[in-house]
Coordinates of C-alpha atoms in Angstrom, one line a residue:
M1 CA 40.9 -57.3 127.9
V2 CA 39.6 -60.3 129.8
G3 CA 41.5 -63.3 128.6
G4 CA 44.8 -63.2 130.3
F5 CA 44.7 -64.8 133.8
C6 CA 46.3 -61.6 135.3
A7 CA 44.4 -59.2 133.0
I8 CA 42.0 -58.7 135.9
A9 CA 44.4 -56.1 137.4
M10 CA 43.8 -53.9 134.4
W11 CA 40.0 -53.7 134.8
H12 CA 38.9 -54.7 138.4
P13 CA 39.0 -51.7 140.7
Q14 CA 39.4 -53.9 143.8
V15 CA 42.6 -55.5 142.4
K16 CA 45.7 -53.3 143.0
R17 CA 48.1 -55.8 141.5
C18 CA 48.2 -59.4 140.1
I19 CA 51.2 -61.6 140.5
L20 CA 51.3 -64.6 138.1
S21 CA 53.2 -67.8 138.8
D22 CA 53.1 -71.5 137.9
S23 CA 52.6 -74.4 140.2
S24 CA 53.5 -78.0 139.4
E25 CA 50.7 -80.6 139.4
G26 CA 51.6 -84.3 139.0
E27 CA 53.2 -85.7 135.8
G28 CA 54.9 -82.5 134.8
E29 CA 51.7 -80.4 134.4
T30 CA 51.9 -76.8 135.4
V31 CA 49.0 -74.6 136.2
A32 CA 48.7 -70.8 136.4
V33 CA 48.4 -69.4 139.9
R34 CA 47.6 -65.7 140.5
G35 CA 47.9 -63.6 143.6
L36 CA 45.5 -60.7 143.6
V37 CA 46.7 -57.9 145.9
T38 CA 43.5 -56.2 146.9
A39 CA 42.9 -52.4 147.1
G40 CA 42.3 -51.1 150.6
G41 CA 44.7 -53.5 152.3
L42 CA 42.3 -56.4 152.6
G43 CA 45.0 -58.9 151.7
T44 CA 45.9 -61.2 148.9
I45 CA 43.6 -63.6 147.2
V46 CA 45.2 -66.7 145.7
E47 CA 43.5 -68.5 142.8
V48 CA 44.5 -71.3 140.4
E49 CA 43.4 -71.6 136.8
T50 CA 41.5 -74.9 136.4
E51 CA 40.6 -74.7 132.7
R52 CA 41.1 -72.5 129.7
N53 CA 39.2 -72.7 126.4
E54 CA 40.6 -70.2 123.9
K55 CA 38.0 -71.1 121.2
A56 CA 35.1 -70.5 123.6
M57 CA 36.9 -67.4 125.0
S58 CA 36.7 -68.6 128.6
Y59 CA 38.7 -69.7 131.6
S60 CA 37.8 -71.2 135.0
Y61 CA 39.5 -70.9 138.3
A62 CA 39.3 -72.0 141.9
F63 CA 39.8 -70.0 145.1
V64 CA 42.8 -71.2 147.2
Q65 CA 43.0 -68.7 150.0
G66 CA 42.4 -65.1 151.0
P67 CA 39.9 -62.6 152.4
L68 CA 36.8 -63.9 150.7
P69 CA 33.7 -65.3 152.7
V70 CA 33.7 -68.5 150.7
R71 CA 35.1 -72.0 150.4
A72 CA 34.8 -74.5 147.5
Y73 CA 34.7 -71.5 145.2
N74 CA 34.9 -72.3 141.5
A75 CA 34.3 -69.7 138.8
T76 CA 34.2 -69.2 135.1
I77 CA 34.5 -66.0 133.1
S78 CA 33.7 -66.0 129.4
V79 CA 33.2 -63.6 126.6
H80 CA 30.4 -64.1 124.0
P81 CA 30.4 -62.1 120.8
T82 CA 27.1 -60.4 120.1
G83 CA 27.5 -58.7 116.7
A84 CA 29.8 -55.7 117.0
N85 CA 29.8 -56.0 120.8
S86 CA 30.4 -58.8 123.4
T87 CA 28.8 -60.0 126.6
V88 CA 30.9 -61.0 129.5
V89 CA 29.4 -63.8 131.7
W90 CA 31.0 -64.4 135.1
T91 CA 29.6 -67.3 137.2
A92 CA 30.6 -69.2 140.3
T93 CA 29.6 -71.9 142.7
F94 CA 30.7 -71.7 146.3
D95 CA 29.8 -72.4 149.9
A96 CA 29.5 -69.5 152.4
A97 CA 32.2 -69.3 155.1
G98 CA 31.7 -67.1 158.2
M99 CA 28.5 -65.5 157.0
S100 CA 25.1 -66.5 155.7
D101 CA 24.6 -67.8 152.1
A102 CA 22.7 -64.6 151.3
E103 CA 25.5 -62.4 152.7
A104 CA 28.2 -64.3 150.8
T105 CA 26.2 -64.2 147.6
A106 CA 25.8 -60.5 147.9
D107 CA 29.5 -60.0 148.6
I108 CA 30.5 -62.0 145.5
E109 CA 27.9 -60.3 143.4
G110 CA 29.4 -57.0 144.5
V111 CA 32.8 -58.2 143.4
Y112 CA 31.5 -59.2 140.0
D113 CA 29.5 -56.0 139.5
A114 CA 32.5 -53.9 140.2
G115 CA 34.6 -56.0 137.8
L116 CA 32.1 -55.9 135.0
A117 CA 31.7 -52.2 135.4
G118 CA 35.5 -51.9 135.3
I119 CA 35.6 -53.8 132.0
A120 CA 33.0 -51.5 130.5
K121 CA 34.9 -48.4 131.7
E122 CA 38.2 -49.7 130.2
L123 CA 36.5 -50.4 126.9
A124 CA 34.9 -47.0 126.8
K125 CA 38.3 -45.2 126.9

């Protein structure tokens, strides 16, 4: 449900579509890049996957561009088994851009809350 870099389009209500591509980084390395087309016509958010740990069931990513009030944004989403269930943990560090720290934090928390609620809704089907 959560693990694929473009799986967010299945469960986040603010993501209308995810476009996955690869980008070359020195010495033949490629990294996953996703373009998240947002609902409501807000634009496209571009993010690059910076780390993936299948064993720990987590991946990290960085914001490249788009309609978010942040810069230097780096986030990790991980799934932690808890018996028959799981807990999803989504964390980030960032600097506010164009608004106060409190406003940017509230905005990002709203994005996360909507996404986590979307995961719960999909799993309840």
